[in-house]
């Protein structure tokens, strides 16, 4: 594997002989987007070459979605042992083997890895080369000892943790999402910089596994989500012992392994371990994009069709800017199949893209938040609400924290926000509604099995008809007339 760092070094490096490859499509990056495209394109008859200089499966499998959810699952088991009293189960203090919990994480990765493996994609007919790629010109990429010329190129290199230039950070040991899952030593006091989804998921998981946790956020925690919905999550985390300090920008870091201090204008926080979860940056540094005529700043500039300023090249997923979610990369990969393989137009949408934060309770969003919808639609907006504490399944399971809000304009939903148990599962219905531009009546007409949390969505949709049917004098007058005169 080529471990050279700069595009110049990679272009200058030559092995015994350069091998020339001509291919229909070159895909750079074997994460969600690159793998989705490669599998589809190769099975539909295209000659596909796939480059991956690091791990097959990309960030999601190895450092992100999969390991984080596995650690969260372990933490839920520990929490269940502590909170059984209201169900008639005597609570106990769990004996947490932190290294064994991380063993569970690695086992989950190993179980899923064959789905993203080199062998599987080679079985589809994809030529897989385990090297980083660097552009030599508009349609040529050098990867190790290969010089690859392609009719079309798809950049799917994803993103990496953003490490902010905090004074002293480079002089102390710290974790990112790329290293935290290999940490086998139980953190006595974990300091987390960043109160976004990654930071707060790891905060709750670690406090449930027995660590003291302090989260520092320079702005507002969960700033991209509806503040009312975010507060449902933040309240629970604080109750469980996570200390969340907002408006606390890290100015300087000092100390050494086991004794780290983060200095803020609001005071200092000391702990044994430090996790930096301050955002993501697009992986573009190795690519030599200028040689290919591809415009970029912090990410690659693309149009709605995901095409770059080089007509031969597309960029998908995190590297294209916009939403940085695994499911978006997969969606982008499927979108560019159409123009690359069939020469037909296709554009990516954002209005139907859902996202979720897998804390407990969960937080999920699709489309516009209430604030965004009010700004765009003004008085035309109706906000439908329904609380978890009026849902029978939530009551039975003792999971009554939370609510759903649905933003509706002229009978058509434009957004939905859910904070509560299984919000990540429930948001899928509203993603379907927005993707297909359905009206609110489609959900109101749905028959949900009883008792399920899914009834929350139906009950929220039903709120649209309350003033139109149950509070309408005209409706009441008409019903009275029918009852009086209908034989």
mmCIF file with all atom_site columns, N, CA, C and O in Angstrom, residues 301-335:
data_model
loop_
_atom_site.group_PDB
_atom_site.id
_atom_site.type_symbol
_atom_site.label_atom_id
_atom_site.label_alt_id
_atom_site.label_comp_id
_atom_site.label_asym_id
_atom_site.label_entity_id
_atom_site.label_seq_id
_atom_site.pdbx_PDB_ins_code
_atom_site.Cartn_x
_atom_site.Cartn_y
_atom_site.Cartn_z
_atom_site.occupancy
_atom_site.B_iso_or_equiv
_atom_site.pdbx_formal_charge
_atom_site.auth_seq_id
_atom_site.auth_comp_id
_atom_site.auth_asym_id
_atom_site.auth_atom_id
_atom_site.pdbx_PDB_model_num
ATOM 1   N N  . UNK A 1 301 ? -16.268 21.168 -5.161  1.00 0.00 ? 301 UNK A N  1
ATOM 2   C CA . UNK A 1 301 ? -17.440 21.880 -5.651  1.00 0.00 ? 301 UNK A CA 1
ATOM 3   C C  . UNK A 1 301 ? -18.162 21.039 -6.698  1.00 0.00 ? 301 UNK A C  1
ATOM 4   O O  . UNK A 1 301 ? -17.562 20.601 -7.681  1.00 0.00 ? 301 UNK A O  1
ATOM 5   N N  . UNK A 1 302 ? -19.452 20.811 -6.456  1.00 0.00 ? 302 UNK A N  1
ATOM 6   C CA . UNK A 1 302 ? -20.257 20.031 -7.389  1.00 0.00 ? 302 UNK A CA 1
ATOM 7   C C  . UNK A 1 302 ? -21.573 20.751 -7.650  1.00 0.00 ? 302 UNK A C  1
ATOM 8   O O  . UNK A 1 302 ? -22.010 21.588 -6.862  1.00 0.00 ? 302 UNK A O  1
ATOM 9   N N  . UNK A 1 303 ? -22.194 20.399 -8.766  1.00 0.00 ? 303 UNK A N  1
ATOM 10  C CA . UNK A 1 303 ? -23.535 20.882 -9.055  1.00 0.00 ? 303 UNK A CA 1
ATOM 11  C C  . UNK A 1 303 ? -24.564 19.944 -8.470  1.00 0.00 ? 303 UNK A C  1
ATOM 12  O O  . UNK A 1 303 ? -24.240 18.955 -7.804  1.00 0.00 ? 303 UNK A O  1
ATOM 13  N N  . UNK A 1 304 ? -25.828 20.223 -8.733  1.00 0.00 ? 304 UNK A N  1
ATOM 14  C CA . UNK A 1 304 ? -26.903 19.356 -8.245  1.00 0.00 ? 304 UNK A CA 1
ATOM 15  C C  . UNK A 1 304 ? -26.789 17.949 -8.818  1.00 0.00 ? 304 UNK A C  1
ATOM 16  O O  . UNK A 1 304 ? -27.290 16.986 -8.227  1.00 0.00 ? 304 UNK A O  1
ATOM 17  N N  . UNK A 1 305 ? -26.097 17.825 -9.968  1.00 0.00 ? 305 UNK A N  1
ATOM 18  C CA . UNK A 1 305 ? -25.889 16.514 -10.588 1.00 0.00 ? 305 UNK A CA 1
ATOM 19  C C  . UNK A 1 305 ? -24.656 15.806 -10.051 1.00 0.00 ? 305 UNK A C  1
ATOM 20  O O  . UNK A 1 305 ? -24.288 14.739 -10.544 1.00 0.00 ? 305 UNK A O  1
ATOM 21  N N  . UNK A 1 306 ? -23.991 16.425 -9.055  1.00 0.00 ? 306 UNK A N  1
ATOM 22  C CA . UNK A 1 306 ? -22.800 15.880 -8.405  1.00 0.00 ? 306 UNK A CA 1
ATOM 23  C C  . UNK A 1 306 ? -21.582 15.851 -9.328  1.00 0.00 ? 306 UNK A C  1
ATOM 24  O O  . UNK A 1 306 ? -20.574 15.222 -9.032  1.00 0.00 ? 306 UNK A O  1
ATOM 25  N N  . UNK A 1 307 ? -21.665 16.613 -10.410 1.00 0.00 ? 307 UNK A N  1
ATOM 26  C CA . UNK A 1 307 ? -20.541 16.712 -11.333 1.00 0.00 ? 307 UNK A CA 1
ATOM 27  C C  . UNK A 1 307 ? -19.612 17.830 -10.888 1.00 0.00 ? 307 UNK A C  1
ATOM 28  O O  . UNK A 1 307 ? -20.062 18.873 -10.405 1.00 0.00 ? 307 UNK A O  1
ATOM 29  N N  . UNK A 1 308 ? -18.321 17.623 -11.018 1.00 0.00 ? 308 UNK A N  1
ATOM 30  C CA . UNK A 1 308 ? -17.342 18.637 -10.650 1.00 0.00 ? 308 UNK A CA 1
ATOM 31  C C  . UNK A 1 308 ? -17.117 19.571 -11.831 1.00 0.00 ? 308 UNK A C  1
ATOM 32  O O  . UNK A 1 308 ? -17.758 19.452 -12.882 1.00 0.00 ? 308 UNK A O  1
ATOM 33  N N  . UNK A 1 309 ? -16.175 20.504 -11.684 1.00 0.00 ? 309 UNK A N  1
ATOM 34  C CA . UNK A 1 309 ? -15.831 21.404 -12.791 1.00 0.00 ? 309 UNK A CA 1
ATOM 35  C C  . UNK A 1 309 ? -15.073 20.683 -13.896 1.00 0.00 ? 309 UNK A C  1
ATOM 36  O O  . UNK A 1 309 ? -14.873 21.250 -14.967 1.00 0.00 ? 309 UNK A O  1
ATOM 37  N N  . UNK A 1 310 ? -14.661 19.473 -13.662 1.00 0.00 ? 310 UNK A N  1
ATOM 38  C CA . UNK A 1 310 ? -14.142 18.587 -14.702 1.00 0.00 ? 310 UNK A CA 1
ATOM 39  C C  . UNK A 1 310 ? -15.294 17.687 -15.123 1.00 0.00 ? 310 UNK A C  1
ATOM 40  O O  . UNK A 1 310 ? -15.777 16.875 -14.337 1.00 0.00 ? 310 UNK A O  1
ATOM 41  N N  . UNK A 1 311 ? -15.748 17.798 -16.346 1.00 0.00 ? 311 UNK A N  1
ATOM 42  C CA . UNK A 1 311 ? -16.956 17.107 -16.796 1.00 0.00 ? 311 UNK A CA 1
ATOM 43  C C  . UNK A 1 311 ? -16.844 15.585 -16.711 1.00 0.00 ? 311 UNK A C  1
ATOM 44  O O  . UNK A 1 311 ? -17.841 14.882 -16.718 1.00 0.00 ? 311 UNK A O  1
ATOM 45  N N  . UNK A 1 312 ? -15.633 15.080 -16.657 1.00 0.00 ? 312 UNK A N  1
ATOM 46  C CA . UNK A 1 312 ? -15.432 13.643 -16.573 1.00 0.00 ? 312 UNK A CA 1
ATOM 47  C C  . UNK A 1 312 ? -15.521 13.109 -15.150 1.00 0.00 ? 312 UNK A C  1
ATOM 48  O O  . UNK A 1 312 ? -15.537 11.903 -14.932 1.00 0.00 ? 312 UNK A O  1
ATOM 49  N N  . UNK A 1 313 ? -15.570 14.017 -14.177 1.00 0.00 ? 313 UNK A N  1
ATOM 50  C CA . UNK A 1 313 ? -15.406 13.613 -12.776 1.00 0.00 ? 313 UNK A CA 1
ATOM 51  C C  . UNK A 1 313 ? -16.631 13.998 -11.945 1.00 0.00 ? 313 UNK A C  1
ATOM 52  O O  . UNK A 1 313 ? -17.122 15.128 -12.021 1.00 0.00 ? 313 UNK A O  1
ATOM 53  N N  . UNK A 1 314 ? -17.081 13.061 -11.131 1.00 0.00 ? 314 UNK A N  1
ATOM 54  C CA . UNK A 1 314 ? -18.144 13.286 -10.168 1.00 0.00 ? 314 UNK A CA 1
ATOM 55  C C  . UNK A 1 314 ? -17.569 13.146 -8.755  1.00 0.00 ? 314 UNK A C  1
ATOM 56  O O  . UNK A 1 314 ? -16.571 12.451 -8.538  1.00 0.00 ? 314 UNK A O  1
ATOM 57  N N  . UNK A 1 315 ? -18.197 13.795 -7.796  1.00 0.00 ? 315 UNK A N  1
ATOM 58  C CA . UNK A 1 315 ? -17.820 13.638 -6.388  1.00 0.00 ? 315 UNK A CA 1
ATOM 59  C C  . UNK A 1 315 ? -19.075 13.325 -5.595  1.00 0.00 ? 315 UNK A C  1
ATOM 60  O O  . UNK A 1 315 ? -20.118 13.968 -5.769  1.00 0.00 ? 315 UNK A O  1
ATOM 61  N N  . UNK A 1 316 ? -18.989 12.334 -4.704  1.00 0.00 ? 316 UNK A N  1
ATOM 62  C CA . UNK A 1 316 ? -20.156 11.891 -3.957  1.00 0.00 ? 316 UNK A CA 1
ATOM 63  C C  . UNK A 1 316 ? -19.816 11.757 -2.472  1.00 0.00 ? 316 UNK A C  1
ATOM 64  O O  . UNK A 1 316 ? -18.660 11.581 -2.093  1.00 0.00 ? 316 UNK A O  1
ATOM 65  N N  . UNK A 1 317 ? -20.851 11.862 -1.639  1.00 0.00 ? 317 UNK A N  1
ATOM 66  C CA . UNK A 1 317 ? -20.664 11.675 -0.208  1.00 0.00 ? 317 UNK A CA 1
ATOM 67  C C  . UNK A 1 317 ? -20.018 12.870 0.468   1.00 0.00 ? 317 UNK A C  1
ATOM 68  O O  . UNK A 1 317 ? -20.128 14.007 0.021   1.00 0.00 ? 317 UNK A O  1
ATOM 69  N N  . UNK A 1 318 ? -19.317 12.611 1.575   1.00 0.00 ? 318 UNK A N  1
ATOM 70  C CA . UNK A 1 318 ? -18.756 13.670 2.404   1.00 0.00 ? 318 UNK A CA 1
ATOM 71  C C  . UNK A 1 318 ? -17.842 14.606 1.633   1.00 0.00 ? 318 UNK A C  1
ATOM 72  O O  . UNK A 1 318 ? -17.796 15.808 1.900   1.00 0.00 ? 318 UNK A O  1
ATOM 73  N N  . UNK A 1 319 ? -17.097 14.061 0.682   1.00 0.00 ? 319 UNK A N  1
ATOM 74  C CA . UNK A 1 319 ? -16.101 14.878 -0.015  1.00 0.00 ? 319 UNK A CA 1
ATOM 75  C C  . UNK A 1 319 ? -16.748 15.948 -0.887  1.00 0.00 ? 319 UNK A C  1
ATOM 76  O O  . UNK A 1 319 ? -16.099 16.932 -1.265  1.00 0.00 ? 319 UNK A O  1
ATOM 77  N N  . UNK A 1 320 ? -18.037 15.792 -1.176  1.00 0.00 ? 320 UNK A N  1
ATOM 78  C CA . UNK A 1 320 ? -18.766 16.763 -1.994  1.00 0.00 ? 320 UNK A CA 1
ATOM 79  C C  . UNK A 1 320 ? -19.410 17.861 -1.162  1.00 0.00 ? 320 UNK A C  1
ATOM 80  O O  . UNK A 1 320 ? -20.142 18.692 -1.695  1.00 0.00 ? 320 UNK A O  1
ATOM 81  N N  . UNK A 1 321 ? -19.119 17.892 0.148   1.00 0.00 ? 321 UNK A N  1
ATOM 82  C CA . UNK A 1 321 ? -19.752 18.891 1.004   1.00 0.00 ? 321 UNK A CA 1
ATOM 83  C C  . UNK A 1 321 ? -21.192 18.495 1.298   1.00 0.00 ? 321 UNK A C  1
ATOM 84  O O  . UNK A 1 321 ? -21.654 17.409 0.970   1.00 0.00 ? 321 UNK A O  1
ATOM 85  N N  . UNK A 1 322 ? -21.926 19.379 1.942   1.00 0.00 ? 322 UNK A N  1
ATOM 86  C CA . UNK A 1 322 ? -23.320 19.064 2.271   1.00 0.00 ? 322 UNK A CA 1
ATOM 87  C C  . UNK A 1 322 ? -23.415 18.097 3.429   1.00 0.00 ? 322 UNK A C  1
ATOM 88  O O  . UNK A 1 322 ? -22.537 18.023 4.288   1.00 0.00 ? 322 UNK A O  1
ATOM 89  N N  . UNK A 1 323 ? -24.496 17.335 3.454   1.00 0.00 ? 323 UNK A N  1
ATOM 90  C CA . UNK A 1 323 ? -24.734 16.398 4.547   1.00 0.00 ? 323 UNK A CA 1
ATOM 91  C C  . UNK A 1 323 ? -23.647 15.324 4.579   1.00 0.00 ? 323 UNK A C  1
ATOM 92  O O  . UNK A 1 323 ? -23.347 14.702 3.554   1.00 0.00 ? 323 UNK A O  1
ATOM 93  N N  . UNK A 1 324 ? -23.103 15.069 5.760   1.00 0.00 ? 324 UNK A N  1
ATOM 94  C CA . UNK A 1 324 ? -22.053 14.064 5.908   1.00 0.00 ? 324 UNK A CA 1
ATOM 95  C C  . UNK A 1 324 ? -22.605 12.854 6.646   1.00 0.00 ? 324 UNK A C  1
ATOM 96  O O  . UNK A 1 324 ? -22.365 12.649 7.832   1.00 0.00 ? 324 UNK A O  1
ATOM 97  N N  . UNK A 1 325 ? -23.362 12.043 5.908   1.00 0.00 ? 325 UNK A N  1
ATOM 98  C CA . UNK A 1 325 ? -23.955 10.834 6.466   1.00 0.00 ? 325 UNK A CA 1
ATOM 99  C C  . UNK A 1 325 ? -23.690 9.670  5.529   1.00 0.00 ? 325 UNK A C  1
ATOM 100 O O  . UNK A 1 325 ? -23.678 9.825  4.299   1.00 0.00 ? 325 UNK A O  1
ATOM 101 N N  . UNK A 1 326 ? -23.515 8.499  6.106   1.00 0.00 ? 326 UNK A N  1
ATOM 102 C CA . UNK A 1 326 ? -23.275 7.300  5.310   1.00 0.00 ? 326 UNK A CA 1
ATOM 103 C C  . UNK A 1 326 ? -24.389 7.065  4.304   1.00 0.00 ? 326 UNK A C  1
ATOM 104 O O  . UNK A 1 326 ? -24.138 6.732  3.133   1.00 0.00 ? 326 UNK A O  1
ATOM 105 N N  . UNK A 1 327 ? -25.647 7.248  4.734   1.00 0.00 ? 327 UNK A N  1
ATOM 106 C CA . UNK A 1 327 ? -26.764 6.980  3.828   1.00 0.00 ? 327 UNK A CA 1
ATOM 107 C C  . UNK A 1 327 ? -26.829 7.996  2.690   1.00 0.00 ? 327 UNK A C  1
ATOM 108 O O  . UNK A 1 327 ? -27.333 7.680  1.619   1.00 0.00 ? 327 UNK A O  1
ATOM 109 N N  . UNK A 1 328 ? -26.296 9.196  2.899   1.00 0.00 ? 328 UNK A N  1
ATOM 110 C CA . UNK A 1 328 ? -26.236 10.173 1.809   1.00 0.00 ? 328 UNK A CA 1
ATOM 111 C C  . UNK A 1 328 ? -25.216 9.737  0.772   1.00 0.00 ? 328 UNK A C  1
ATOM 112 O O  . UNK A 1 328 ? -25.445 9.847  -0.441  1.00 0.00 ? 328 UNK A O  1
ATOM 113 N N  . UNK A 1 329 ? -24.067 9.239  1.231   1.00 0.00 ? 329 UNK A N  1
ATOM 114 C CA . UNK A 1 329 ? -23.054 8.749  0.291   1.00 0.00 ? 329 UNK A CA 1
ATOM 115 C C  . UNK A 1 329 ? -23.615 7.613  -0.557  1.00 0.00 ? 329 UNK A C  1
ATOM 116 O O  . UNK A 1 329 ? -23.401 7.557  -1.774  1.00 0.00 ? 329 UNK A O  1
ATOM 117 N N  . UNK A 1 330 ? -24.342 6.691  0.085   1.00 0.00 ? 330 UNK A N  1
ATOM 118 C CA . UNK A 1 330 ? -24.959 5.607  -0.669  1.00 0.00 ? 330 UNK A CA 1
ATOM 119 C C  . UNK A 1 330 ? -25.986 6.119  -1.667  1.00 0.00 ? 330 UNK A C  1
ATOM 120 O O  . UNK A 1 330 ? -26.065 5.633  -2.807  1.00 0.00 ? 330 UNK A O  1
ATOM 121 N N  . UNK A 1 331 ? -26.768 7.104  -1.259  1.00 0.00 ? 331 UNK A N  1
ATOM 122 C CA . UNK A 1 331 ? -27.756 7.727  -2.143  1.00 0.00 ? 331 UNK A CA 1
ATOM 123 C C  . UNK A 1 331 ? -27.068 8.404  -3.325  1.00 0.00 ? 331 UNK A C  1
ATOM 124 O O  . UNK A 1 331 ? -27.499 8.272  -4.484  1.00 0.00 ? 331 UNK A O  1
ATOM 125 N N  . UNK A 1 332 ? -25.986 9.124  -3.051  1.00 0.00 ? 332 UNK A N  1
ATOM 126 C CA . UNK A 1 332 ? -25.228 9.767  -4.134  1.00 0.00 ? 332 UNK A CA 1
ATOM 127 C C  . UNK A 1 332 ? -24.671 8.724  -5.111  1.00 0.00 ? 332 UNK A C  1
ATOM 128 O O  . UNK A 1 332 ? -24.695 8.931  -6.333  1.00 0.00 ? 332 UNK A O  1
ATOM 129 N N  . UNK A 1 333 ? -24.164 7.624  -4.554  1.00 0.00 ? 333 UNK A N  1
ATOM 130 C CA . UNK A 1 333 ? -23.620 6.578  -5.420  1.00 0.00 ? 333 UNK A CA 1
ATOM 131 C C  . UNK A 1 333 ? -24.667 6.039  -6.371  1.00 0.00 ? 333 UNK A C  1
ATOM 132 O O  . UNK A 1 333 ? -24.395 5.801  -7.558  1.00 0.00 ? 333 UNK A O  1
ATOM 133 N N  . UNK A 1 334 ? -25.886 5.843  -5.868  1.00 0.00 ? 334 UNK A N  1
ATOM 134 C CA . UNK A 1 334 ? -26.968 5.364  -6.727  1.00 0.00 ? 334 UNK A CA 1
ATOM 135 C C  . UNK A 1 334 ? -27.391 6.431  -7.732  1.00 0.00 ? 334 UNK A C  1
ATOM 136 O O  . UNK A 1 334 ? -27.756 6.119  -8.876  1.00 0.00 ? 334 UNK A O  1
ATOM 137 N N  . UNK A 1 335 ? -27.309 7.698  -7.331  1.00 0.00 ? 335 UNK A N  1
ATOM 138 C CA . UNK A 1 335 ? -27.737 8.795  -8.208  1.00 0.00 ? 335 UNK A CA 1
ATOM 139 C C  . UNK A 1 335 ? -26.856 8.910  -9.445  1.00 0.00 ? 335 UNK A C  1
ATOM 140 O O  . UNK A 1 335 ? -27.355 9.092  -10.566 1.00 0.00 ? 335 UNK A O  1
#
